[in-house]
Coordinates of C-alpha atoms in Angstrom, one line a residue:
X1 CA 75.0 -32.2 5.7
X2 CA 73.3 -29.1 6.3
X3 CA 74.8 -27.8 3.3
X4 CA 74.2 -30.9 0.9
X5 CA 70.7 -31.0 2.2
X6 CA 70.0 -27.3 1.6
X7 CA 71.8 -27.5 -1.8
X8 CA 69.4 -30.4 -3.1
X9 CA 66.2 -28.8 -1.7
X10 CA 67.2 -25.2 -3.5
X11 CA 68.4 -26.8 -6.4
X12 CA 65.2 -28.2 -6.9
X13 CA 63.2 -25.3 -6.3
X14 CA 65.4 -23.2 -9.0
X15 CA 64.7 -25.7 -11.5
X16 CA 61.2 -25.6 -11.1
X17 CA 61.4 -21.6 -11.5
X18 CA 63.7 -21.6 -14.2
X19 CA 61.2 -23.9 -16.1
X20 CA 58.6 -21.5 -15.4
X21 CA 60.6 -18.8 -17.0
X22 CA 61.4 -20.8 -19.8
X23 CA 57.7 -21.5 -20.5
X24 CA 57.2 -17.2 -20.4
X25 CA 60.2 -17.2 -23.1
X26 CA 58.9 -19.9 -25.3
X27 CA 55.5 -17.9 -25.3
X28 CA 57.2 -14.8 -26.6
X29 CA 59.2 -16.3 -29.1
X30 CA 56.1 -18.4 -30.2
X31 CA 54.5 -14.9 -30.5
X32 CA 57.3 -13.9 -32.8
X33 CA 57.0 -16.6 -35.1
X34 CA 53.1 -15.7 -35.6
X35 CA 54.5 -12.9 -37.4
X36 CA 57.2 -15.0 -39.1
X37 CA 54.6 -17.2 -40.8
X38 CA 52.0 -14.6 -41.8
X39 CA 51.9 -14.2 -45.5
X40 CA 49.8 -11.1 -45.5
X41 CA 52.4 -9.4 -43.3
X42 CA 55.3 -10.1 -46.2
X43 CA 53.0 -9.3 -49.0
X44 CA 52.4 -5.9 -47.5
X45 CA 56.2 -5.6 -46.9
X46 CA 56.8 -6.4 -50.7
X47 CA 54.1 -3.8 -52.2
X48 CA 55.9 -1.2 -49.8
X49 CA 59.3 -1.6 -51.3
X50 CA 58.6 -2.5 -54.8
X51 CA 55.2 -1.7 -56.2
X52 CA 55.2 1.2 -58.8
X53 CA 51.8 3.0 -57.7
X54 CA 52.4 5.2 -54.8
X55 CA 48.7 5.1 -53.9
X56 CA 49.2 0.9 -53.6
X57 CA 52.5 1.8 -51.2
X58 CA 50.7 4.2 -48.9
X59 CA 47.8 1.8 -48.6
X60 CA 50.2 -1.1 -47.9
X61 CA 52.0 0.8 -45.6
X62 CA 48.9 1.8 -43.5
X63 CA 47.6 -1.7 -43.3
X64 CA 51.0 -3.0 -41.9
X65 CA 50.8 -0.3 -39.4
X66 CA 47.2 -1.5 -38.6
X67 CA 48.2 -5.2 -38.6
X68 CA 51.3 -4.5 -36.4
X69 CA 49.2 -2.4 -33.9
X70 CA 46.6 -5.2 -33.7
X71 CA 49.4 -7.7 -32.9
X72 CA 50.9 -5.7 -30.2
X73 CA 47.3 -5.0 -28.5
X74 CA 46.8 -8.8 -28.3
X75 CA 50.0 -9.0 -26.1
X76 CA 49.3 -6.4 -23.0
X77 CA 52.6 -7.4 -21.3
X78 CA 54.6 -5.9 -24.4
X79 CA 55.3 -2.3 -23.8
X80 CA 56.6 -1.7 -27.3
X81 CA 57.1 -3.1 -30.6
X82 CA 59.0 -1.8 -33.5
X83 CA 59.9 -3.4 -37.1
X84 CA 63.5 -2.3 -38.1
X85 CA 63.7 -2.2 -42.1
X86 CA 67.0 -4.1 -43.5
X87 CA 66.5 -3.3 -47.1
X88 CA 65.7 -0.2 -48.9
X89 CA 62.0 1.1 -49.5
X90 CA 60.4 -0.1 -46.2
X91 CA 59.5 2.5 -43.3
X92 CA 59.9 1.8 -39.8
X93 CA 57.0 0.7 -38.1
X94 CA 56.6 1.0 -34.3
X95 CA 53.4 0.8 -31.8
X96 CA 53.0 0.9 -28.1
X97 CA 55.6 3.0 -26.5
X98 CA 58.3 2.3 -29.1
X99 CA 59.4 5.4 -30.6
X100 CA 60.1 5.3 -34.4
X101 CA 63.0 8.2 -33.9
X102 CA 65.2 5.8 -32.4
X103 CA 65.6 3.6 -35.3
X104 CA 68.8 5.0 -36.7
X105 CA 70.2 4.8 -33.0
X106 CA 69.3 1.2 -32.8
X107 CA 70.8 0.2 -36.0
X108 CA 74.2 1.0 -34.6
X109 CA 73.6 -1.2 -31.5
X110 CA 75.3 -4.5 -31.0
X111 CA 72.3 -6.6 -30.8
X112 CA 71.1 -5.3 -34.4
X113 CA 74.1 -6.6 -35.8
X114 CA 74.0 -9.8 -33.7
X115 CA 70.4 -10.4 -34.8
X116 CA 71.5 -10.2 -38.5
X117 CA 74.2 -12.9 -37.9
X118 CA 71.9 -15.2 -36.3
X119 CA 69.8 -15.2 -39.4
X120 CA 66.0 -15.9 -38.0
X121 CA 66.9 -17.2 -34.6
X122 CA 65.6 -15.1 -31.8
X123 CA 68.1 -12.9 -29.4
X124 CA 67.1 -12.0 -25.9
X125 CA 68.3 -8.6 -25.0
X126 CA 69.6 -7.8 -21.4
X127 CA 68.1 -4.5 -19.9
X128 CA 69.9 -1.4 -21.0
X129 CA 69.8 2.1 -19.4
X130 CA 67.1 4.1 -20.5
X131 CA 65.4 1.3 -22.4
X132 CA 65.9 0.1 -25.8
X133 CA 63.1 1.4 -28.2
X134 CA 61.7 4.2 -25.9
X135 CA 62.7 6.0 -22.7
X136 CA 61.9 3.8 -19.8
X137 CA 62.6 4.6 -16.5
X138 CA 62.2 0.9 -15.0
X139 CA 64.5 -1.9 -16.8
X140 CA 63.0 -3.8 -19.9
X141 CA 63.8 -6.8 -21.5
X142 CA 63.8 -7.1 -25.6
X143 CA 63.4 -10.0 -27.9
X144 CA 64.5 -9.7 -31.2
X145 CA 64.5 -11.7 -34.8
X146 CA 65.1 -11.3 -38.3
X147 CA 62.1 -11.6 -40.4
X148 CA 62.5 -13.5 -43.9
X149 CA 60.0 -13.5 -46.7
X150 CA 58.8 -16.8 -47.6
X151 CA 58.6 -16.3 -51.0
X152 CA 61.7 -14.5 -51.7
X153 CA 63.3 -15.5 -49.0
X154 CA 64.9 -12.1 -48.5
X155 CA 65.1 -10.4 -44.9
X156 CA 62.7 -7.5 -44.7
X157 CA 62.3 -6.3 -40.8
X158 CA 64.0 -6.9 -37.5
X159 CA 61.1 -7.5 -35.1
X160 CA 61.8 -6.0 -31.9
X161 CA 59.5 -6.7 -28.7
X162 CA 60.5 -4.9 -25.3
X163 CA 58.8 -6.1 -22.1
X164 CA 58.6 -4.6 -18.6
X165 CA 61.4 -6.7 -16.6
X166 CA 59.0 -7.1 -13.8
X167 CA 57.1 -9.5 -16.1
X168 CA 59.8 -12.0 -15.5
X169 CA 60.9 -11.2 -12.0
X170 CA 57.6 -11.3 -10.7
X171 CA 57.7 -15.2 -11.7
X172 CA 59.9 -16.1 -9.4
X173 CA 59.3 -13.2 -6.8
X174 CA 57.6 -15.7 -4.2
X175 CA 60.3 -18.1 -4.5
X176 CA 62.4 -18.2 -1.1
X177 CA 65.4 -20.5 -0.3
X178 CA 66.0 -19.1 3.4
X179 CA 67.1 -16.4 5.5
X180 CA 69.3 -14.1 3.6
X181 CA 68.9 -15.7 0.3
X182 CA 68.7 -13.7 -3.2
X183 CA 67.8 -14.8 -6.6
X184 CA 69.1 -13.0 -9.9
X185 CA 69.4 -13.7 -13.4
X186 CA 72.8 -13.8 -15.0
X187 CA 74.0 -13.4 -18.6
X188 CA 76.8 -15.7 -20.2
X189 CA 79.4 -13.1 -19.5
X190 CA 78.5 -12.7 -15.9
X191 CA 76.6 -9.8 -15.5
X192 CA 73.0 -9.3 -13.8
X193 CA 70.3 -9.3 -15.9
X194 CA 67.8 -8.9 -13.3
X195 CA 68.2 -8.6 -9.6
X196 CA 66.5 -7.6 -6.4
X197 CA 68.4 -4.4 -6.3
X198 CA 67.7 -2.6 -9.7
X199 CA 70.9 -0.6 -9.6
X200 CA 73.0 -3.9 -9.8
X201 CA 71.3 -4.7 -13.5
X202 CA 74.1 -4.6 -15.9
X203 CA 77.2 -4.7 -13.6
X204 CA 79.4 -7.8 -12.7
X205 CA 78.0 -10.4 -10.7
X206 CA 79.1 -10.7 -7.1
X207 CA 79.8 -14.6 -7.6
X208 CA 81.9 -16.0 -10.5
X209 CA 80.8 -19.6 -11.1
X210 CA 84.0 -21.9 -12.1
X211 CA 85.3 -22.4 -15.5
X212 CA 84.1 -26.0 -15.5
X213 CA 80.6 -25.4 -13.8
X214 CA 79.9 -22.4 -16.0
X215 CA 79.3 -24.8 -18.8
X216 CA 76.9 -27.3 -17.2
X217 CA 73.2 -26.5 -17.7
X218 CA 72.4 -26.7 -13.9
X219 CA 74.2 -27.5 -10.5
X220 CA 75.3 -25.9 -6.8
X221 CA 78.6 -24.5 -6.1
X222 CA 80.1 -23.1 -2.8
X223 CA 82.6 -20.1 -2.7
X224 CA 83.2 -16.8 -1.7
X225 CA 81.5 -13.6 -3.1
X226 CA 83.0 -10.3 -4.2
X227 CA 82.6 -9.0 -0.8
X228 CA 84.0 -11.9 0.9
X229 CA 80.9 -13.6 2.5
X230 CA 81.0 -17.5 2.1
X231 CA 77.4 -18.4 0.2
X232 CA 76.0 -21.5 -1.4
X233 CA 74.7 -20.9 -5.1
X234 CA 72.6 -23.1 -7.0
X235 CA 71.7 -22.3 -10.6
X236 CA 69.9 -23.4 -13.8
X237 CA 70.5 -22.4 -17.5
X238 CA 67.5 -21.2 -19.4
X239 CA 66.5 -23.3 -22.7
X240 CA 66.3 -20.2 -24.8
X241 CA 69.7 -18.4 -24.3
X242 CA 72.5 -18.8 -22.2
X243 CA 71.3 -16.9 -19.1
X244 CA 71.0 -18.6 -15.9
X245 CA 68.7 -18.3 -12.7
X246 CA 70.9 -18.0 -9.8
X247 CA 70.2 -18.4 -6.1
X248 CA 72.5 -17.7 -3.1
X249 CA 72.4 -18.7 0.5
X250 CA 74.6 -17.3 2.9
X251 CA 76.5 -20.3 4.6
X252 CA 76.5 -18.4 7.8
X253 CA 72.6 -18.9 8.2
X254 CA 72.6 -22.5 7.4
X255 CA 74.9 -23.4 10.2
X256 CA 73.7 -21.2 12.7
X257 CA 71.5 -23.6 14.5
X258 CA 74.6 -26.1 14.7
X259 CA 76.2 -23.6 17.1
X260 CA 74.7 -25.2 20.3
X261 CA 75.8 -28.8 18.9
X262 CA 79.3 -27.7 18.5
X263 CA 79.3 -26.3 22.0
X264 CA 78.1 -29.3 23.9
X265 CA 80.9 -31.4 21.6
X266 CA 83.3 -29.4 22.9
X267 CA 82.5 -29.5 26.5
X268 CA 82.1 -33.4 26.4
X269 CA 85.5 -34.0 24.5
X270 CA 87.1 -31.4 27.2
X271 CA 85.9 -33.8 30.2
X272 CA 87.0 -36.9 28.7
X273 CA 90.2 -35.7 28.0
X274 CA 90.2 -34.5 31.7
X275 CA 89.3 -38.1 32.9
X276 CA 92.0 -39.6 30.3
X277 CA 94.8 -37.6 32.0
X278 CA 93.8 -38.8 35.6
X279 CA 93.9 -42.4 34.4
X280 CA 97.2 -42.0 32.9
X281 CA 98.6 -40.4 35.7
X282 CA 97.5 -43.5 38.2
X283 CA 99.0 -45.9 35.4
X284 CA 102.2 -43.8 35.2
X285 CA 102.4 -44.0 39.4
X286 CA 101.6 -47.7 39.8
X287 CA 103.2 -49.2 36.6
X288 CA 105.2 -47.0 34.4
X289 CA 107.6 -45.9 37.2
X290 CA 108.6 -49.3 38.5
X291 CA 108.9 -50.6 35.0
X292 CA 111.3 -47.3 34.1
X293 CA 113.5 -48.2 37.1
X294 CA 113.9 -52.0 36.2
X295 CA 114.6 -51.1 32.7
X296 CA 117.3 -48.7 33.8
X297 CA 119.1 -51.4 36.1
X298 CA 118.8 -53.8 32.9
X299 CA 120.6 -51.2 31.1
X300 CA 123.2 -50.9 33.5
X301 CA 123.5 -54.8 33.7
X302 CA 124.0 -54.9 29.7
X303 CA 126.5 -52.3 29.7
X304 CA 128.7 -54.8 32.0
X305 CA 127.8 -53.6 35.8
X306 CA 126.8 -57.1 37.3
X307 CA 126.5 -55.7 40.9
X308 CA 123.2 -53.9 40.5
X309 CA 120.1 -54.8 42.3
X310 CA 116.5 -54.1 42.6
X311 CA 115.0 -52.4 45.7
X312 CA 111.7 -53.2 45.1
X313 CA 111.1 -55.8 47.8
X314 CA 107.3 -55.4 49.1
X315 CA 105.4 -55.7 46.2
X316 CA 103.4 -59.1 45.9
X317 CA 102.3 -58.6 42.2
X318 CA 104.0 -59.2 39.0
X319 CA 106.2 -56.0 39.4
X320 CA 107.6 -57.6 42.6
X321 CA 108.1 -61.0 41.1
X322 CA 109.9 -59.4 38.2
X323 CA 112.0 -57.8 40.7
X324 CA 113.2 -60.6 42.3
X325 CA 113.8 -62.7 39.2
X326 CA 116.2 -59.7 37.9
X327 CA 118.1 -59.9 41.4
X328 CA 118.5 -63.9 41.1
X329 CA 119.5 -63.6 37.3
X330 CA 122.6 -61.0 38.1
X331 CA 123.7 -63.1 40.7
X332 CA 124.3 -66.1 38.8
X333 CA 125.7 -63.9 35.9
X334 CA 128.2 -62.7 38.6
X335 CA 129.5 -66.2 39.6
X336 CA 129.8 -67.3 35.9
X337 CA 132.0 -64.5 34.9
X338 CA 134.5 -64.9 37.9
X339 CA 134.9 -68.7 36.7
X340 CA 135.4 -67.4 33.1
X341 CA 137.9 -64.6 34.0
X342 CA 140.6 -67.1 35.5
X343 CA 140.1 -69.7 32.3
X344 CA 140.7 -67.0 29.8
X345 CA 143.9 -65.7 31.4
X346 CA 145.4 -69.3 31.5
X347 CA 144.4 -69.7 27.8
X348 CA 145.8 -66.2 27.1
X349 CA 149.1 -67.0 28.6
X350 CA 149.8 -70.3 26.9
X351 CA 148.5 -68.6 23.3
X352 CA 151.0 -65.6 23.7
X353 CA 154.2 -67.8 23.9
X354 CA 152.8 -70.3 20.8
X355 CA 152.1 -67.3 18.9
X356 CA 155.5 -65.6 19.4
X357 CA 157.5 -68.6 18.4
X358 CA 155.1 -69.1 15.3
X359 CA 155.7 -65.7 14.0
X360 CA 159.4 -65.9 14.0
X361 CA 159.3 -68.9 12.0
X362 CA 156.6 -67.9 9.5
X363 CA 158.3 -64.6 9.1
X364 CA 161.7 -66.1 7.9
X365 CA 160.0 -68.6 5.7
X366 CA 157.9 -66.0 4.2
X367 CA 160.9 -63.6 3.5
X368 CA 162.4 -66.6 1.7
X369 CA 159.4 -67.5 -0.4
X370 CA 158.8 -63.8 -1.5
X371 CA 162.3 -63.4 -2.6
X372 CA 162.2 -66.9 -4.4
X373 CA 158.9 -65.8 -6.2
X374 CA 160.4 -62.7 -7.2
X375 CA 163.3 -64.1 -8.7
X376 CA 161.3 -66.6 -10.9
X377 CA 158.6 -64.4 -11.7
X378 CA 161.3 -61.9 -13.2
X379 CA 162.4 -64.5 -15.1
X380 CA 159.6 -65.9 -16.4
X381 CA 158.5 -62.2 -17.2
X382 CA 161.7 -61.5 -18.8
X383 CA 161.6 -64.5 -21.3
X384 CA 158.1 -63.9 -22.0
X385 CA 158.5 -60.3 -23.0
X386 CA 161.4 -61.1 -24.8
X387 CA 159.6 -63.5 -26.7
X388 CA 156.7 -61.4 -27.6
X389 CA 159.3 -58.6 -28.4
X390 CA 160.9 -61.2 -31.0
X391 CA 157.4 -61.8 -32.3
X392 CA 156.5 -58.0 -32.5
X393 CA 159.7 -57.4 -34.2
X394 CA 159.0 -59.8 -37.1
X395 CA 155.4 -58.0 -37.3
X396 CA 157.2 -54.5 -37.5
X397 CA 159.6 -55.8 -40.2
X398 CA 156.4 -56.8 -42.5
X399 CA 154.5 -53.7 -41.9
X400 CA 157.5 -51.6 -42.5
X401 CA 158.2 -53.2 -46.1
X402 CA 154.5 -52.4 -47.0
X403 CA 155.0 -48.9 -45.5
X404 CA 157.9 -48.5 -47.9
X405 CA 156.1 -50.1 -50.8
X406 CA 153.2 -47.8 -50.5
X407 CA 155.0 -44.7 -49.8
X408 CA 156.9 -45.2 -53.1
X409 CA 153.5 -45.6 -55.3
X410 CA 152.1 -42.7 -53.4
X411 CA 155.3 -40.3 -54.0
X412 CA 155.1 -41.2 -57.4
X413 CA 151.2 -40.4 -57.5
X414 CA 151.9 -36.9 -55.7
X415 CA 154.3 -36.2 -58.7
X416 CA 152.0 -36.7 -61.0
X417 CA 149.4 -34.8 -59.5
X418 CA 151.8 -32.0 -59.0
X419 CA 152.5 -31.9 -62.7
X420 CA 148.8 -32.0 -63.5
X421 CA 148.2 -29.1 -61.3
X422 CA 151.1 -27.1 -62.8
X423 CA 149.2 -27.6 -66.4
X424 CA 145.8 -26.9 -64.9
X425 CA 146.9 -23.5 -63.4
X426 CA 148.6 -22.5 -66.7
X427 CA 145.6 -23.5 -68.7
X428 CA 143.6 -21.2 -66.1
X429 CA 146.0 -18.3 -66.2
X430 CA 145.4 -18.4 -70.4
X431 CA 141.9 -18.8 -70.2
X432 CA 141.6 -15.9 -67.3
X433 CA 143.6 -13.6 -69.9
X434 CA 141.1 -15.0 -73.1
X435 CA 138.0 -14.5 -70.6
X436 CA 139.2 -10.8 -69.7
X437 CA 139.8 -9.7 -73.4
X438 CA 136.0 -11.1 -74.3
X439 CA 134.8 -8.7 -71.2
X440 CA 136.7 -6.1 -72.8
X441 CA 135.2 -6.7 -76.2
X442 CA 131.7 -7.3 -75.0
X443 CA 132.1 -4.2 -73.1
X444 CA 133.3 -2.1 -76.2
X445 CA 130.7 -3.5 -78.5
X446 CA 127.9 -2.5 -75.9
X447 CA 129.4 0.9 -75.8
X448 CA 129.2 1.3 -79.7
X449 CA 125.5 -0.3 -80.0
X450 CA 124.7 2.5 -77.6
X451 CA 126.2 4.9 -79.8
X452 CA 124.5 3.6 -82.7
X453 CA 121.1 3.8 -80.9
X454 CA 121.5 7.4 -80.3
X455 CA 122.7 7.7 -83.9
X456 CA 119.6 6.2 -85.1
X457 CA 117.2 8.2 -82.9
X458 CA 118.9 11.4 -84.3
X459 CA 118.1 9.8 -87.9
X460 CA 114.6 9.5 -86.6
X461 CA 114.5 13.1 -85.8
X462 CA 115.9 14.2 -89.0
X463 CA 113.3 12.1 -91.0
X464 CA 110.6 13.6 -88.9
X465 CA 111.7 17.1 -89.9
X466 CA 111.7 16.2 -93.6
X467 CA 108.3 15.0 -93.4
X468 CA 106.9 18.1 -92.1
X469 CA 109.0 19.7 -95.2
X470 CA 107.2 17.4 -97.4
X471 CA 103.8 18.1 -95.9
X472 CA 104.6 22.0 -96.0
X473 CA 105.8 21.7 -99.8
X474 CA 102.5 19.6 -100.6
X475 CA 100.6 22.3 -99.0
X476 CA 102.6 25.2 -101.2
X477 CA 101.9 23.4 -104.3
X478 CA 98.4 23.0 -103.5
X479 CA 98.2 27.0 -103.0
X480 CA 100.4 27.5 -106.2
X481 CA 97.7 25.3 -107.9
X482 CA 94.7 27.5 -106.8
X483 CA 96.6 30.8 -107.8
X484 CA 97.5 29.4 -111.2
X485 CA 93.7 28.5 -111.5
X486 CA 92.8 31.8 -110.8
X487 CA 95.0 33.5 -113.1
X488 CA 93.6 31.5 -115.9
X489 CA 95.5 31.0 -119.1
X490 CA 98.7 33.0 -117.7
X491 CA 99.1 30.7 -114.9
X492 CA 98.9 27.2 -116.9
X493 CA 102.9 27.1 -116.7
X494 CA 102.8 27.8 -113.1
X495 CA 100.1 25.0 -112.4
X496 CA 102.5 22.4 -114.2
X497 CA 105.4 23.3 -112.1
X498 CA 102.9 23.1 -109.0
X499 CA 102.1 20.0 -110.1
X500 CA 105.3 18.7 -110.4
X501 CA 106.5 19.9 -107.3
X502 CA 103.4 18.1 -105.4
X503 CA 104.6 14.9 -107.2
X504 CA 108.0 15.4 -106.1
X505 CA 106.7 16.3 -102.5
X506 CA 104.3 12.8 -102.4
X507 CA 107.6 11.1 -103.7
X508 CA 109.7 12.5 -100.9
X509 CA 107.2 11.5 -98.3
X510 CA 107.0 8.0 -99.5
X511 CA 110.9 7.7 -99.0
X512 CA 110.8 9.2 -95.9
X513 CA 108.2 6.7 -94.6
X514 CA 110.5 4.0 -96.2
X515 CA 113.3 5.0 -94.5
X516 CA 111.4 5.7 -91.2
X517 CA 110.4 2.2 -91.3
X518 CA 114.0 0.9 -91.9
X519 CA 115.1 3.0 -89.3
X520 CA 112.7 1.8 -86.9
X521 CA 113.4 -1.6 -87.8
X522 CA 117.3 -0.9 -87.2
X523 CA 116.6 0.7 -84.0
X524 CA 114.6 -2.2 -82.9
X525 CA 117.4 -4.6 -83.7
X526 CA 119.9 -2.1 -81.8
X527 CA 117.6 -2.2 -78.7
X528 CA 117.5 -5.9 -78.9
X529 CA 121.1 -6.0 -79.3
X530 CA 121.6 -3.9 -76.3
X531 CA 119.1 -5.8 -74.1
X532 CA 121.0 -9.2 -74.9
X533 CA 124.5 -7.3 -74.3
X534 CA 123.1 -6.0 -70.8
X535 CA 121.9 -9.6 -69.8
X536 CA 125.2 -11.4 -71.2
X537 CA 127.8 -8.7 -69.3
X538 CA 126.6 -10.0 -66.1
X539 CA 126.9 -13.5 -66.9
X540 CA 130.4 -12.8 -68.3
X541 CA 131.3 -11.0 -65.1
X542 CA 130.4 -13.9 -63.1
X543 CA 132.3 -16.3 -65.5
X544 CA 135.5 -14.2 -65.0
X545 CA 134.9 -14.7 -60.9
X546 CA 134.3 -18.5 -61.3
X547 CA 137.5 -18.5 -63.6
X548 CA 139.3 -16.7 -61.0
X549 CA 138.5 -18.7 -58.0
X550 CA 139.4 -22.1 -60.3
X551 CA 142.8 -20.3 -60.8
X552 CA 143.0 -19.9 -56.7
X553 CA 142.3 -23.5 -56.2
X554 CA 144.3 -25.0 -58.8
X555 CA 147.3 -22.8 -57.0
X556 CA 146.2 -24.0 -53.7
X557 CA 146.2 -27.5 -54.9
X558 CA 149.8 -27.3 -56.2
X559 CA 151.2 -25.8 -53.0
X560 CA 149.4 -28.4 -51.1
X561 CA 150.9 -31.2 -53.2
X562 CA 154.3 -30.0 -53.1
X563 CA 153.9 -30.2 -49.2
X564 CA 152.8 -33.4 -49.6
X565 CA 155.8 -34.7 -51.7
X566 CA 158.2 -33.3 -49.2
X567 CA 156.6 -35.1 -46.5
X568 CA 156.4 -38.5 -48.2
X569 CA 160.2 -38.1 -49.1
X570 CA 161.0 -37.7 -45.2
X571 CA 158.6 -40.4 -44.2
X572 CA 160.4 -42.7 -46.6
X573 CA 163.6 -41.8 -45.1
X574 CA 162.5 -42.2 -41.3
X575 CA 161.0 -45.8 -42.4
X576 CA 164.3 -46.5 -43.9
X577 CA 166.4 -46.0 -40.9
X578 CA 163.7 -47.6 -38.5
X579 CA 164.2 -50.8 -40.7
X580 CA 168.0 -50.8 -39.7
X581 CA 167.0 -50.5 -36.0
X582 CA 164.5 -53.1 -36.1
X583 CA 166.9 -55.4 -37.2
X584 CA 169.5 -54.9 -34.6
X585 CA 166.8 -54.8 -32.1
X586 CA 165.3 -58.3 -33.2
X587 CA 169.0 -60.1 -32.7
X588 CA 169.1 -58.7 -29.4
X589 CA 165.7 -60.3 -28.1
X590 CA 166.6 -63.3 -29.2
X591 CA 169.7 -63.1 -27.0
X592 CA 167.6 -62.0 -24.0
X593 CA 165.1 -64.6 -24.6
X594 CA 167.5 -67.4 -24.3
X595 CA 169.3 -66.5 -21.3
X596 CA 165.7 -65.8 -19.6
X597 CA 164.5 -69.1 -20.4
X598 CA 167.7 -70.7 -18.4
X599 CA 167.2 -68.2 -15.3
X600 CA 163.4 -69.0 -15.0
X601 CA 163.7 -72.8 -14.6
X602 CA 166.5 -72.8 -12.0
X603 CA 164.2 -70.0 -10.3
X604 CA 161.3 -72.5 -10.4
X605 CA 162.7 -75.3 -8.6
X606 CA 163.9 -72.9 -5.5
X607 CA 160.3 -71.4 -5.4
X608 CA 158.8 -74.8 -5.1
X609 CA 160.6 -75.6 -2.0
X610 CA 160.2 -72.4 -0.5
X611 CA 156.5 -72.5 -1.0
X612 CA 156.4 -75.9 1.1
X613 CA 158.0 -74.2 4.1
X614 CA 155.7 -71.1 4.0
X615 CA 152.5 -73.3 3.9
X616 CA 153.4 -74.8 7.1
X617 CA 154.8 -71.8 8.8
X618 CA 151.6 -70.1 7.6
X619 CA 149.1 -72.9 9.0
X620 CA 151.1 -72.8 12.6
X621 CA 150.8 -69.1 12.5
X622 CA 147.1 -69.3 11.8
X623 CA 146.4 -71.6 14.6
X624 CA 148.3 -69.4 17.1
X625 CA 146.6 -66.5 16.0
X626 CA 143.0 -67.9 16.4
X627 CA 144.1 -69.0 19.8
X628 CA 145.2 -65.8 20.6
X629 CA 142.2 -63.8 19.0
X630 CA 139.8 -66.1 20.9
X631 CA 141.5 -65.7 24.1
X632 CA 141.6 -61.8 23.8
X633 CA 137.9 -61.8 22.9
X634 CA 137.2 -63.6 25.9
X635 CA 139.1 -61.3 28.5
X636 CA 137.8 -58.3 27.0
X637 CA 134.2 -59.3 27.4
X638 CA 134.7 -60.4 30.9
X639 CA 136.4 -57.2 31.7
X640 CA 133.0 -55.3 30.7
X641 CA 131.5 -57.0 33.9
X642 CA 131.9 -54.9 37.0
X643 CA 131.1 -58.2 39.2
X644 CA 131.5 -56.4 42.7
X645 CA 132.3 -58.5 45.6
X646 CA 131.8 -62.5 45.2
X647 CA 129.3 -63.8 47.2

């Protein structure tokens, strides 16, 4: 009850404190929104990044720094402000205690990448050792947001605000949950953001909320800390982020005042136990022990000792009346048992003599009846079995004829299949031989085409040489014409010869080109032929393999059909022999059936007379047995009682 009441009160306190902090967080987020909607701010940023005039860029940068400084002065609780550029052409802007020299280091941090992923939403940064944007000896909390130009929708800067952690912890410093209580802010990963002991900031929290509770916005939880202390924890998640304000109260301090109540309760319980033990001892002495004594006497009487008596005689209460009634009951039961014993002995003697005579008569009649029934039953069974054997013999005869007919048909079919298998095997051997020849011819053709391809390549080489000779001849004739022109009239004849040589070289060149084109066409055709033969050769190999497998299958089928034909011949011979045996069995069964019918009729007459005598004897034996059994039970029942001397 104490824990529940304290939990409810502490939970309300934590909710109020967290709501107060949410207002503070919201104030800083609204402050960043002022920059986000400031059109002049983004206009200056656009001039810095894209204006062609250097003086305009310089004046815009100065104006942006002044504007940013004015913003920082309006928030005295903000220790440092920084604008980190996210695109080329923009400058780092810092004010307050923030150092622009840390800009490159900050771009490699996890919170910088997470701010870009949030795409304009605010991100609260837990305290980091040594500060965030400036060197701080005290813990600081940061707030970052990506700032987009409202005109171009391009991201310009990441705004970073850095506040002293005492600004937030002071909001709940006056909150007191009780003796030994502690308040702290824990992030979503279970680490301290703020704590009374500054050395714990950034470390794992001493309590770990259960998984199902950690997802709730607020609540309470009772559990153990990392040092083994039992605490009551109440928490509330902030609206601005997934941090929680957690208050812990030692359970030991809550229940300290209840120790006196617990001690008094133990003393009262101990006194009540002692009084109960005394009352119980008195009840045992006055009531329980006499009742136990009477119970033991009754158990002895139930076991057959009718001579037991109770010695409780001086009491005038219900226990004394019960003792006197028990003694009178045992006396009456002893007299009744004496009389019943004498009567049982007389009945038992008479029943024994009657039972002996009945057993002898019944035994003789039973032996006659059993023998007669066995004879009659054997004859009847023999007749029935003979009749059924005759019927089965007829069915077997019909089935044998059908089997003989089917065997003949199967034998003929098997012979036809065997002949067909032999023909198929012969055809497959011929096909295999022709396929082998085709493979050899294809391989030889491929080798010859490959050789022809090499010859064509040689012709191409020779044509290349001739083409070079033609070019040299053409050059030589040109040189000769030049020399003839220099010689004048004396060189005219030589010029004619040079001109003819040039024409002959030109004709040779044209002929060589025609031969080269023809050779290329032949070479391409040979290459295509080689490619087709290369593709066809594996197919021929697969075909040969398939033919060999088919040939093996035909040979296997032929061998199995030969075995099948031999088996059918044996079955036909066996069925014929079985048919002769069946005919002889049918004649024998008819003779047995007639003899069995006569024997059965005679045995049934004798069995009928024996049954009548047996039923009379059995009835007499049954009556004698019942009388004997009743006498024996009565004697055994009376023998259990120890009646002592008769009064």
